[in-house]
Coordinates of C-alpha atoms in Angstrom, one line a residue:
Chain A
M23 CA 19.7 33.8 -26.0
T24 CA 16.4 34.0 -27.9
E25 CA 12.8 32.1 -26.7
P26 CA 11.7 29.4 -28.8
T27 CA 10.2 30.3 -32.1
R28 CA 7.2 27.6 -31.0
R29 CA 4.1 29.5 -29.6
P30 CA 4.3 29.6 -25.8
Q31 CA 3.0 26.6 -24.7
R32 CA 2.9 25.4 -20.9
G33 CA 6.0 23.0 -20.0
Y34 CA 6.8 19.9 -18.3
L35 CA 6.3 19.0 -14.9
M36 CA 8.6 16.1 -13.7
P37 CA 8.1 15.1 -9.9
I38 CA 11.1 12.4 -9.2
G39 CA 10.5 10.0 -6.1
G40 CA 14.0 11.0 -4.4
A41 CA 17.3 9.1 -4.1
E42 CA 17.6 9.5 -7.9
D43 CA 20.7 7.7 -9.4
R44 CA 23.7 10.5 -9.7
R45 CA 26.2 8.3 -10.2
E46 CA 25.6 5.3 -12.6
R47 CA 23.1 5.0 -15.4
R48 CA 21.8 8.3 -14.1
A49 CA 18.2 7.9 -16.3
V50 CA 16.2 10.0 -14.8
L51 CA 18.6 12.9 -14.5
N52 CA 19.4 12.3 -18.0
H53 CA 15.8 12.3 -19.1
F54 CA 15.8 15.6 -17.2
V55 CA 18.3 17.4 -19.2
K56 CA 17.1 16.0 -22.4
L57 CA 13.8 17.3 -21.6
S58 CA 15.4 20.9 -20.4
G59 CA 17.0 21.2 -24.0
G60 CA 20.2 19.2 -23.8
N61 CA 22.8 21.6 -25.0
N62 CA 20.6 24.4 -25.1
A63 CA 19.3 24.0 -21.9
R64 CA 19.4 26.8 -19.3
I65 CA 19.1 24.9 -15.7
V66 CA 18.7 26.7 -12.7
V67 CA 19.1 24.4 -9.4
I68 CA 17.1 25.5 -5.8
P69 CA 18.8 23.2 -3.4
S70 CA 17.3 25.7 -0.8
A71 CA 15.0 22.7 1.0
S72 CA 17.9 20.8 1.9
A73 CA 20.0 21.4 5.1
F74 CA 23.1 20.6 2.7
S75 CA 22.4 23.2 0.1
A76 CA 25.9 24.5 -0.1
E77 CA 27.0 21.0 -1.5
L78 CA 23.8 20.0 -3.2
G79 CA 24.0 23.1 -5.3
P80 CA 27.6 22.5 -7.0
E81 CA 27.0 18.4 -7.1
Y82 CA 23.9 19.0 -9.2
M83 CA 25.7 21.8 -11.3
R84 CA 28.4 19.4 -11.9
I85 CA 26.0 16.5 -12.7
F86 CA 24.0 18.1 -15.3
S87 CA 26.9 19.6 -16.9
E88 CA 28.3 16.4 -17.5
L89 CA 25.1 15.0 -18.8
G90 CA 25.3 17.6 -21.3
A91 CA 23.2 20.6 -20.1
G92 CA 24.2 23.9 -22.0
E93 CA 24.2 26.3 -19.2
V94 CA 23.5 25.4 -15.5
K95 CA 23.6 27.6 -12.4
F96 CA 22.1 27.5 -8.8
A97 CA 20.4 29.6 -6.6
D98 CA 20.9 29.0 -2.9
I99 CA 17.9 31.0 -1.6
Q100 CA 17.8 30.9 2.3
E101 CA 15.7 34.1 3.0
R102 CA 12.5 35.2 1.6
T103 CA 14.2 38.9 0.8
Q104 CA 16.4 37.0 -1.9
A105 CA 13.1 35.3 -3.5
N106 CA 11.9 39.0 -3.8
D107 CA 15.3 40.5 -5.0
P108 CA 15.2 41.4 -8.7
D109 CA 19.0 40.5 -9.2
C110 CA 18.0 37.1 -7.9
V111 CA 14.8 36.7 -10.0
S112 CA 16.5 38.0 -13.1
M113 CA 18.6 34.6 -13.1
F114 CA 15.9 32.6 -14.1
E115 CA 14.6 35.3 -16.8
N116 CA 15.4 32.5 -19.4
A117 CA 15.3 29.5 -17.7
S118 CA 14.5 26.6 -19.7
A119 CA 14.2 24.3 -16.6
I120 CA 14.2 24.7 -13.0
Y121 CA 15.4 21.7 -10.5
F122 CA 14.2 21.6 -6.8
S123 CA 16.3 19.4 -4.5
G124 CA 15.0 17.4 -1.7
G125 CA 15.1 18.3 1.9
D126 CA 11.8 19.8 3.8
Q127 CA 8.9 20.8 1.7
L128 CA 7.5 23.3 4.0
K129 CA 10.9 25.2 4.2
L130 CA 10.9 25.7 -0.1
V131 CA 7.5 26.7 0.1
A132 CA 7.8 28.8 3.3
L133 CA 10.7 30.8 1.6
L134 CA 9.0 31.0 -2.1
G135 CA 5.2 31.4 -1.5
G136 CA 4.2 34.3 -2.5
T137 CA 7.4 35.9 -4.0
L138 CA 8.4 37.8 -7.2
L139 CA 10.5 34.7 -7.7
L140 CA 7.8 32.2 -7.5
K141 CA 5.8 34.0 -9.9
K142 CA 8.4 34.3 -12.3
M143 CA 8.8 30.7 -12.1
H144 CA 5.3 30.1 -12.9
E145 CA 5.8 32.5 -15.7
R146 CA 8.5 30.3 -17.2
Y147 CA 6.3 27.0 -16.6
E148 CA 3.6 28.8 -18.9
R149 CA 6.1 29.4 -21.9
G150 CA 7.4 26.2 -21.9
A151 CA 10.0 25.5 -18.9
V152 CA 10.4 22.2 -17.3
I153 CA 9.7 22.3 -13.5
A154 CA 11.3 19.4 -11.8
G155 CA 11.6 18.6 -8.3
T156 CA 13.0 15.3 -6.3
S157 CA 11.7 14.2 -2.9
A158 CA 10.5 17.0 -1.0
G159 CA 11.0 19.0 -4.3
A160 CA 8.4 16.9 -5.8
S161 CA 5.7 17.0 -3.1
A162 CA 6.1 20.9 -3.3
I163 CA 5.3 21.0 -7.2
S164 CA 1.5 20.4 -6.7
Q165 CA -1.2 22.9 -5.3
H166 CA -2.1 20.3 -2.4
M167 CA 0.8 19.4 -0.9
I168 CA 1.3 16.7 1.7
A169 CA 3.0 18.7 4.3
F170 CA 3.8 15.4 6.9
G171 CA 2.4 12.1 7.3
R172 CA 2.6 8.8 9.0
P173 CA 3.3 6.0 7.2
G174 CA 1.1 2.7 6.8
A175 CA -0.8 0.5 4.3
S176 CA -4.0 1.1 5.7
P177 CA -5.4 4.6 6.3
S178 CA -6.3 6.7 9.7
L179 CA -7.5 10.0 10.6
R180 CA -4.8 12.7 10.9
M181 CA -2.3 10.5 9.2
V182 CA -1.5 13.0 6.5
Q183 CA -1.6 16.8 6.8
L184 CA -2.1 18.8 3.7
S185 CA -0.7 22.5 3.0
A186 CA -0.8 24.6 0.0
G187 CA 2.2 23.8 -2.3
L188 CA 4.0 25.9 -5.0
G189 CA 0.7 25.1 -7.1
F190 CA 2.2 24.3 -10.8
T191 CA -0.7 21.6 -10.7
D192 CA -4.1 21.3 -9.4
K193 CA -4.6 17.7 -10.9
C194 CA -3.0 15.5 -8.3
V195 CA -1.4 15.2 -4.8
I196 CA 2.2 13.8 -5.6
D197 CA 4.0 11.6 -2.7
Q198 CA 7.5 10.3 -3.1
H199 CA 9.7 7.5 -1.7
F200 CA 6.6 5.8 -2.2
R201 CA 7.4 2.0 -2.3
E202 CA 10.2 2.8 0.1
R203 CA 8.7 4.0 3.1
D204 CA 5.0 2.4 3.0
R205 CA 2.8 5.4 2.1
I206 CA 0.0 4.3 0.4
G207 CA -2.1 4.8 3.5
R208 CA -1.3 8.6 4.0
L209 CA -2.1 8.9 0.2
V210 CA -5.6 7.0 0.7
S211 CA -6.2 9.1 3.7
A212 CA -5.8 12.3 1.9
L213 CA -8.2 11.2 -0.9
A214 CA -11.0 10.2 1.7
H215 CA -11.0 14.1 2.7
N216 CA -11.9 14.7 -0.7
P217 CA -12.4 12.2 -3.3
S218 CA -11.9 14.4 -6.1
L219 CA -8.2 14.3 -5.8
L220 CA -5.8 12.5 -7.4
G221 CA -2.9 10.6 -5.7
V222 CA 0.5 10.4 -7.6
G223 CA 3.0 8.4 -5.3
V224 CA 6.2 8.3 -6.8
D225 CA 9.0 5.2 -5.9
E226 CA 12.8 6.3 -5.6
D227 CA 14.6 6.6 -9.0
T228 CA 11.6 7.0 -10.6
A229 CA 9.9 10.2 -12.2
L230 CA 6.5 10.6 -13.6
I231 CA 6.8 13.6 -16.6
I232 CA 3.5 15.6 -16.9
G233 CA 3.0 16.9 -20.0
P234 CA 1.4 20.2 -21.3
R235 CA -1.7 18.9 -21.8
D236 CA -1.4 16.4 -18.8
D237 CA -0.2 13.2 -20.7
C238 CA 2.1 11.5 -18.2
E239 CA 5.0 9.0 -18.7
V240 CA 6.8 7.0 -16.3
V241 CA 10.5 7.2 -16.6
G242 CA 13.0 5.3 -14.2
A243 CA 13.6 2.2 -12.3
G244 CA 10.5 1.8 -10.1
S245 CA 6.8 2.6 -10.4
V246 CA 4.2 5.4 -10.2
T247 CA 1.2 4.4 -8.2
I248 CA -1.9 6.3 -9.3
V249 CA -4.7 6.4 -6.5
D250 CA -7.7 7.4 -8.0
G251 CA -10.6 8.2 -5.3
S252 CA -13.1 9.2 -7.6
G253 CA -15.0 5.8 -7.5
I254 CA -15.0 6.2 -3.5
E255 CA -18.1 4.7 -2.8
Y256 CA -18.3 5.0 1.0
T257 CA -16.1 6.4 3.8
D258 CA -16.7 7.2 7.4
I259 CA -13.8 9.3 8.0
Y260 CA -16.3 12.4 9.5
D261 CA -17.3 9.7 12.1
I262 CA -13.7 9.1 13.3
A263 CA -12.3 10.5 16.2
R264 CA -8.5 10.9 17.2
Y265 CA -6.0 8.8 15.4
N266 CA -8.1 5.8 14.7
A267 CA -8.2 3.7 11.1
I268 CA -10.7 4.7 8.8
S269 CA -12.8 2.6 6.3
V270 CA -12.9 3.7 2.5
F271 CA -14.4 1.5 -0.2
G272 CA -13.6 1.7 -3.6
V273 CA -10.2 3.3 -4.4
K274 CA -8.9 2.3 -7.8
L275 CA -5.4 1.7 -7.8
H276 CA -2.7 1.9 -10.9
F277 CA 0.6 0.7 -11.0
L278 CA 2.8 2.2 -13.9
T279 CA 6.5 1.4 -14.6
E280 CA 8.7 3.1 -17.2
G281 CA 7.1 3.8 -20.6
H282 CA 3.4 3.2 -19.0
R283 CA 1.4 6.7 -19.5
Y284 CA -1.5 7.9 -18.0
N285 CA -3.9 11.1 -18.7
L286 CA -4.5 13.2 -15.6
R287 CA -7.7 14.6 -17.1
T288 CA -9.5 11.7 -18.3
R289 CA -7.9 9.4 -15.7
I290 CA -7.1 6.4 -18.3
P291 CA -3.7 4.4 -18.0
K292 CA -2.2 3.0 -21.1
P293 CA 0.5 0.6 -21.6
P294 CA 3.7 1.9 -23.4
K295 CA 4.0 3.2 -27.2
K296 CA 5.6 -0.1 -29.4
R297 CA 8.0 2.2 -30.5
R298 CA 9.8 4.5 -28.3
N299 CA 11.5 7.9 -30.0
G300 CA 13.7 8.4 -26.8
M301 CA 11.4 11.3 -25.8
P302 CA 8.6 10.7 -23.2
L303 CA 5.5 12.3 -25.1
S304 CA 5.2 12.9 -28.9
Chain B
M8 CA -20.3 -33.9 25.3
T9 CA -22.6 -34.1 22.7
E10 CA -23.1 -32.2 19.4
P11 CA -25.1 -29.5 18.7
T12 CA -28.5 -30.3 17.8
R13 CA -28.9 -27.6 14.7
R14 CA -28.3 -29.2 11.3
P15 CA -24.6 -28.9 10.5
Q16 CA -23.3 -26.3 8.9
R17 CA -20.0 -24.8 8.4
G18 CA -18.2 -22.8 10.9
Y19 CA -16.2 -19.5 10.8
L20 CA -12.6 -18.9 10.1
M21 CA -11.3 -16.1 11.7
P22 CA -7.7 -14.9 10.2
I23 CA -6.2 -12.7 12.6
G24 CA -3.4 -10.1 11.8
G25 CA -0.9 -11.2 14.3
A26 CA 0.4 -9.2 17.7
E27 CA -3.2 -9.8 19.0
D28 CA -3.6 -8.1 22.5
R29 CA -3.1 -10.7 25.0
R30 CA -3.2 -8.5 28.0
E31 CA -5.5 -5.7 28.1
R32 CA -8.5 -5.2 26.2
R33 CA -8.1 -8.5 24.4
A34 CA -11.0 -7.8 21.8
V35 CA -10.1 -10.1 19.2
L36 CA -9.4 -13.2 21.4
N37 CA -12.4 -12.4 23.5
H38 CA -14.5 -12.6 20.2
F39 CA -12.8 -15.7 19.3
V40 CA -14.0 -17.3 22.6
K41 CA -17.6 -16.0 22.3
L42 CA -17.4 -17.4 18.7
S43 CA -16.2 -20.7 20.0
G44 CA -19.0 -21.1 22.5
G45 CA -17.6 -19.3 25.4
N46 CA -18.5 -21.4 28.7
N47 CA -19.5 -24.2 26.2
A48 CA -16.3 -23.9 24.0
R49 CA -13.8 -26.9 23.5
I50 CA -10.5 -25.3 22.1
V51 CA -7.6 -27.0 21.0
V52 CA -4.5 -24.7 20.4
I53 CA -1.7 -25.4 18.0
P54 CA 1.4 -23.6 18.6
S55 CA 3.3 -25.8 16.4
A56 CA 4.2 -22.9 14.0
S57 CA 6.2 -21.2 16.3
A58 CA 9.9 -21.6 17.8
F59 CA 8.4 -21.0 21.3
S60 CA 5.8 -23.4 21.1
A61 CA 6.4 -24.7 24.5
E62 CA 5.5 -21.5 26.3
L63 CA 2.9 -20.4 23.9
G64 CA 0.6 -23.6 24.2
P65 CA 0.2 -23.0 28.0
E66 CA -0.1 -19.1 27.5
Y67 CA -2.9 -19.2 25.2
M68 CA -4.7 -22.1 27.4
R69 CA -4.4 -19.8 30.5
I70 CA -6.0 -16.7 28.2
F71 CA -8.5 -18.7 26.9
S72 CA -9.8 -19.7 30.2
E73 CA -9.3 -16.5 31.9
L74 CA -11.9 -15.3 29.0
G75 CA -14.3 -17.8 29.9
A76 CA -13.8 -20.6 27.5
G77 CA -15.2 -24.0 28.9
E78 CA -12.4 -26.3 28.0
V79 CA -8.9 -25.5 26.5
K80 CA -6.1 -28.1 25.3
F81 CA -3.2 -27.5 23.3
A82 CA -1.6 -29.7 21.1
D83 CA 1.9 -29.1 20.4
I84 CA 2.7 -31.2 17.0
Q85 CA 6.2 -31.4 16.0
E86 CA 6.2 -34.3 14.1
R87 CA 4.2 -35.7 11.0
T88 CA 4.1 -38.9 13.0
Q89 CA 1.9 -37.1 15.9
A90 CA -0.8 -35.7 13.0
N91 CA -1.2 -39.2 12.0
D92 CA -1.5 -40.7 15.3
P93 CA -5.1 -41.6 16.3
D94 CA -4.7 -40.5 20.0
C95 CA -3.8 -37.0 19.1
V96 CA -6.4 -37.1 16.1
S97 CA -8.9 -38.0 19.0
M98 CA -8.1 -34.5 21.1
F99 CA -10.1 -32.8 18.5
E100 CA -13.2 -35.4 18.1
N101 CA -15.4 -32.8 19.8
A102 CA -13.4 -29.6 19.3
S103 CA -15.3 -26.6 19.0
A104 CA -12.6 -24.2 17.9
I105 CA -9.2 -24.7 16.6
Y106 CA -6.3 -21.9 17.1
F107 CA -3.2 -21.8 15.0
S108 CA -0.3 -19.6 16.7
G109 CA 2.0 -17.5 14.6
G110 CA 5.5 -18.4 13.5
D111 CA 6.4 -20.2 10.2
Q112 CA 3.4 -21.3 8.2
L113 CA 5.5 -23.3 6.0
K114 CA 6.4 -25.3 9.0
L115 CA 3.2 -25.7 10.0
V116 CA 1.7 -26.8 6.5
A117 CA 4.5 -29.2 6.6
L118 CA 3.6 -30.8 9.4
L119 CA -0.4 -31.3 8.9
G120 CA -0.6 -31.1 5.1
G121 CA -2.0 -34.3 4.1
T122 CA -2.6 -35.8 7.6
L123 CA -5.1 -37.6 9.3
L124 CA -5.3 -34.5 11.9
L125 CA -6.1 -32.2 9.0
K126 CA -8.5 -34.3 7.5
K127 CA -10.3 -34.2 11.3
M128 CA -9.7 -30.5 11.3
H129 CA -11.6 -29.8 7.8
E130 CA -14.7 -32.0 9.5
R131 CA -14.8 -30.2 12.3
Y132 CA -15.1 -27.0 10.3
E133 CA -17.6 -28.4 8.1
R134 CA -19.9 -29.4 11.5
G135 CA -19.7 -25.9 12.9
A136 CA -15.9 -25.4 14.6
V137 CA -14.1 -22.1 14.2
I138 CA -10.5 -22.2 12.6
A139 CA -8.7 -19.1 13.6
G140 CA -5.0 -18.4 13.2
T141 CA -2.6 -15.3 13.7
S142 CA -0.2 -14.3 11.9
A143 CA 1.5 -17.3 9.8
G144 CA -1.7 -19.6 11.3
A145 CA -3.9 -16.6 9.6
S146 CA -1.9 -17.0 6.3
A147 CA -2.1 -21.0 6.8
I148 CA -5.9 -21.1 6.7
S149 CA -6.2 -20.2 2.8
Q150 CA -6.0 -22.6 0.1
H151 CA -3.6 -20.6 -2.1
M152 CA -1.1 -19.4 0.7
I153 CA 1.6 -16.7 0.7
A154 CA 4.8 -18.8 1.5
F155 CA 7.2 -15.8 1.5
G156 CA 7.6 -12.4 0.1
R157 CA 9.2 -9.1 -0.2
P158 CA 7.7 -5.9 1.4
G159 CA 7.0 -2.6 -0.6
A160 CA 3.9 -0.5 -1.7
S161 CA 4.6 -1.2 -5.5
P162 CA 4.2 -4.9 -7.1
S163 CA 7.2 -6.6 -8.5
L164 CA 8.2 -10.0 -10.2
R165 CA 9.1 -12.8 -7.6
M166 CA 8.1 -10.4 -4.5
V167 CA 5.7 -13.4 -3.8
Q168 CA 6.0 -17.0 -3.4
L169 CA 2.4 -18.6 -3.3
S170 CA 2.4 -22.5 -1.9
A171 CA -0.7 -24.6 -0.9
G172 CA -2.2 -23.8 2.4
L173 CA -4.5 -25.9 4.7
G174 CA -7.5 -25.2 2.4
F175 CA -10.1 -24.2 4.5
T176 CA -11.2 -21.5 2.3
D177 CA -10.5 -21.1 -1.7
K178 CA -12.2 -17.3 -1.8
C179 CA -8.9 -15.4 -0.8
V180 CA -5.1 -15.3 -0.3
I181 CA -4.8 -13.8 3.1
D182 CA -2.0 -11.9 4.2
Q183 CA -1.1 -10.6 7.7
H184 CA 0.6 -7.9 9.8
F185 CA -0.6 -5.8 7.0
R186 CA 0.0 -2.6 7.6
E187 CA 2.5 -2.8 10.2
R188 CA 4.9 -4.8 7.3
D189 CA 4.0 -3.1 4.0
R190 CA 2.4 -5.9 2.2
I191 CA 0.4 -4.3 -0.4
G192 CA 3.1 -4.6 -3.3
R193 CA 3.1 -8.4 -2.6
L194 CA -0.7 -9.0 -2.3
V195 CA -1.0 -7.1 -5.8
S196 CA 1.9 -9.3 -7.2
A197 CA -0.1 -12.2 -6.1
L198 CA -3.4 -11.0 -7.9
A199 CA -1.2 -10.0 -11.1
H200 CA -0.6 -13.6 -11.4
N201 CA -4.1 -14.7 -11.5
P202 CA -6.7 -11.8 -11.1
S203 CA -9.2 -14.2 -10.1
L204 CA -7.8 -14.1 -6.8
L205 CA -9.2 -11.7 -3.8
G206 CA -6.6 -10.7 -1.4
V207 CA -7.5 -10.2 2.1
G208 CA -4.7 -8.2 3.9
V209 CA -5.3 -8.1 7.9
D210 CA -3.7 -5.8 10.1
E211 CA -1.9 -6.6 13.4
D212 CA -4.5 -7.2 16.4
T213 CA -7.5 -7.3 14.1
A214 CA -9.4 -10.0 12.7
L215 CA -11.8 -10.9 9.6
I216 CA -14.6 -13.1 10.6
I217 CA -15.4 -15.1 7.8
G218 CA -18.8 -16.8 8.0
P219 CA -20.7 -19.9 6.6
R220 CA -21.9 -18.2 3.5
D221 CA -18.6 -15.9 3.1
D222 CA -20.4 -12.9 4.9
C223 CA -17.3 -11.2 6.7
E224 CA -16.9 -8.8 9.6
V225 CA -14.2 -6.7 11.0
V226 CA -13.3 -7.1 14.4
G227 CA -10.0 -5.3 16.2
A228 CA -8.1 -2.1 16.4
G229 CA -7.1 -2.0 12.8
S230 CA -8.3 -2.6 9.2
V231 CA -8.7 -5.1 6.5
T232 CA -7.7 -4.2 3.4
I233 CA -9.5 -6.1 0.3
V234 CA -7.4 -6.2 -2.6
D235 CA -10.0 -7.3 -5.6
G236 CA -8.1 -8.0 -8.9
S237 CA -11.4 -9.0 -10.9
G238 CA -11.4 -5.6 -12.6
I239 CA -7.4 -5.8 -13.9
E240 CA -7.6 -4.4 -17.1
Y241 CA -3.8 -5.0 -18.0
T242 CA -0.5 -6.4 -16.7
D243 CA 2.7 -6.6 -18.2
I244 CA 3.6 -9.6 -15.7
Y245 CA 4.6 -12.0 -18.3
D246 CA 6.7 -9.5 -20.0
I247 CA 9.0 -8.8 -16.9
A248 CA 12.2 -10.0 -16.1
R249 CA 14.4 -10.8 -13.0
Y250 CA 12.8 -8.9 -9.9
N251 CA 11.7 -5.5 -11.7
A252 CA 8.4 -3.9 -11.3
I253 CA 5.2 -4.8 -12.8
S254 CA 2.4 -2.4 -13.8
V255 CA -0.7 -3.2 -13.2
F256 CA -3.8 -1.1 -14.3
G257 CA -7.2 -1.4 -12.1
V258 CA -6.8 -2.9 -8.8
K259 CA -9.7 -2.1 -6.5
L260 CA -9.4 -1.7 -2.8
H261 CA -11.5 -1.4 0.2
F262 CA -10.3 -0.6 3.7
L263 CA -12.6 -1.7 6.4
T264 CA -12.6 -1.3 10.3
E265 CA -14.2 -3.1 12.9
G266 CA -17.8 -3.6 12.2
H267 CA -17.3 -2.8 8.5
R268 CA -18.6 -6.1 6.2
Y269 CA -17.7 -7.8 3.1
N270 CA -18.9 -10.7 1.0
L271 CA -16.4 -12.9 -0.4
R272 CA -18.7 -14.3 -3.1
T273 CA -20.4 -10.9 -4.1
R274 CA -17.4 -9.0 -3.3
I275 CA -19.7 -5.9 -2.2
P276 CA -18.4 -4.1 0.9
K277 CA -20.9 -2.8 3.5
P278 CA -21.4 -0.6 6.4
P279 CA -21.7 -1.7 9.8
K280 CA -25.2 -2.6 10.8
K281 CA -26.9 0.1 12.9
R282 CA -27.5 -2.0 16.1
R283 CA -24.7 -4.5 16.8
N284 CA -25.6 -7.6 18.9
G285 CA -22.2 -8.6 20.0
M286 CA -21.8 -11.2 17.8
P287 CA -20.5 -10.6 14.1
L288 CA -23.1 -12.1 12.1
S289 CA -26.7 -12.5 12.2

């Protein structure tokens, strides 16, 4: 198959909040397949983060095929040697989309970080491929990744541990299962460390689609919560000991449901377009 | 006992987020006793919201006495006739503080709303008495009260039901067990209905002390989350059906720990005073 003829431009990122509907309406996964090219899509699934990768790989293959994807493969990488093996890397040569399953984001990054395969994935993304991930796979997409954290609505010290992710975007820190697991405190804690960061909390069965120019749109049943730290007026985080609660003044929140838009560069939210054309971004 | 000689001024309100420490450091309850006048305090406990009111009344009596309160009584009101009985009302004649236990805020308001006793409580508050409540007792203090709600970090329609509370302040809607029960979504939902409201979410073992001129200060182990809806730029709440998620742009959050201050009129948060004098407000 040949490359698309349009000039190379970056693809879409698609962090999904976990527990996406795989049986009924399948709105989020359907959107992913369309964005990947529909019957021209060439999707590679990476189920490696999961403890059930042997089952998940074939399951996603079946679902994406049912949803009309042209070609679907999976690569169940469990050793770094595989991610440096040219035969494995060549599976991704013409991929129009890569899909990371849920599981443990630390495992995923430990397997892929610094490998030839990750380099190839970045190359594909720069030439238009879609990079999607659900749950742990969503967290791993960003440069600064939430590695662990404790739940709670109010922020406290050491509530969140950041580490280096797969680096597809440096514009935001992504958190998932957001509404379901009470994670606003840990995202605010992450921002209090460095108010330049932007937090993106994705609910279950919901995705944020991040376009090539950092225009975003929400799809799915829940919300995406944007936590903007740039207006933080005060925090006492550097005075706090142990695991105590921290004070933070001036965090800005936006709650976006399906069709609502946001730009990661201008940090401005927008209502849905009056006429939807079925694709998320014009 | 005679009235204090200072000119009458409003007292303090003290919503407590529930599960206040009653056995060890007892910081929040100790603060309540000091604010009520210490060994000059005349406290009346209302355990009526609780299903265990017969045990809670004597327990709070013992604790407040141990903490040095001059006089402690309890009034286990279980019928509206009691709340209209002059003998019962006379128990509150010289009260310097009233303490509402946890339980069910609807029961508390249904028992007290429109009675002679509630009128007496307001009179006491206007003449300097402290009005404190924990958990359901905290919710009941405000004019607009959260009657029920569902948990979750993202707001959705019918996630929250407001009803009329005991009306000691119209400046804010109070929510409790805040960090512990994931209630940010329901407070944002309440604000989306009417962005003029201010949400106050109090964590467990934590209190917001609201002074006579609406200067506030936090005491206790957790945080108070201030949810300011006045900057809301957009919401689609009137377009949403059933129980679906709603979009809201521009909610402002402040997370305040012990010693941090806030004014309910100016809506400005402040760091702690450099020198604390043991009392919350100068």
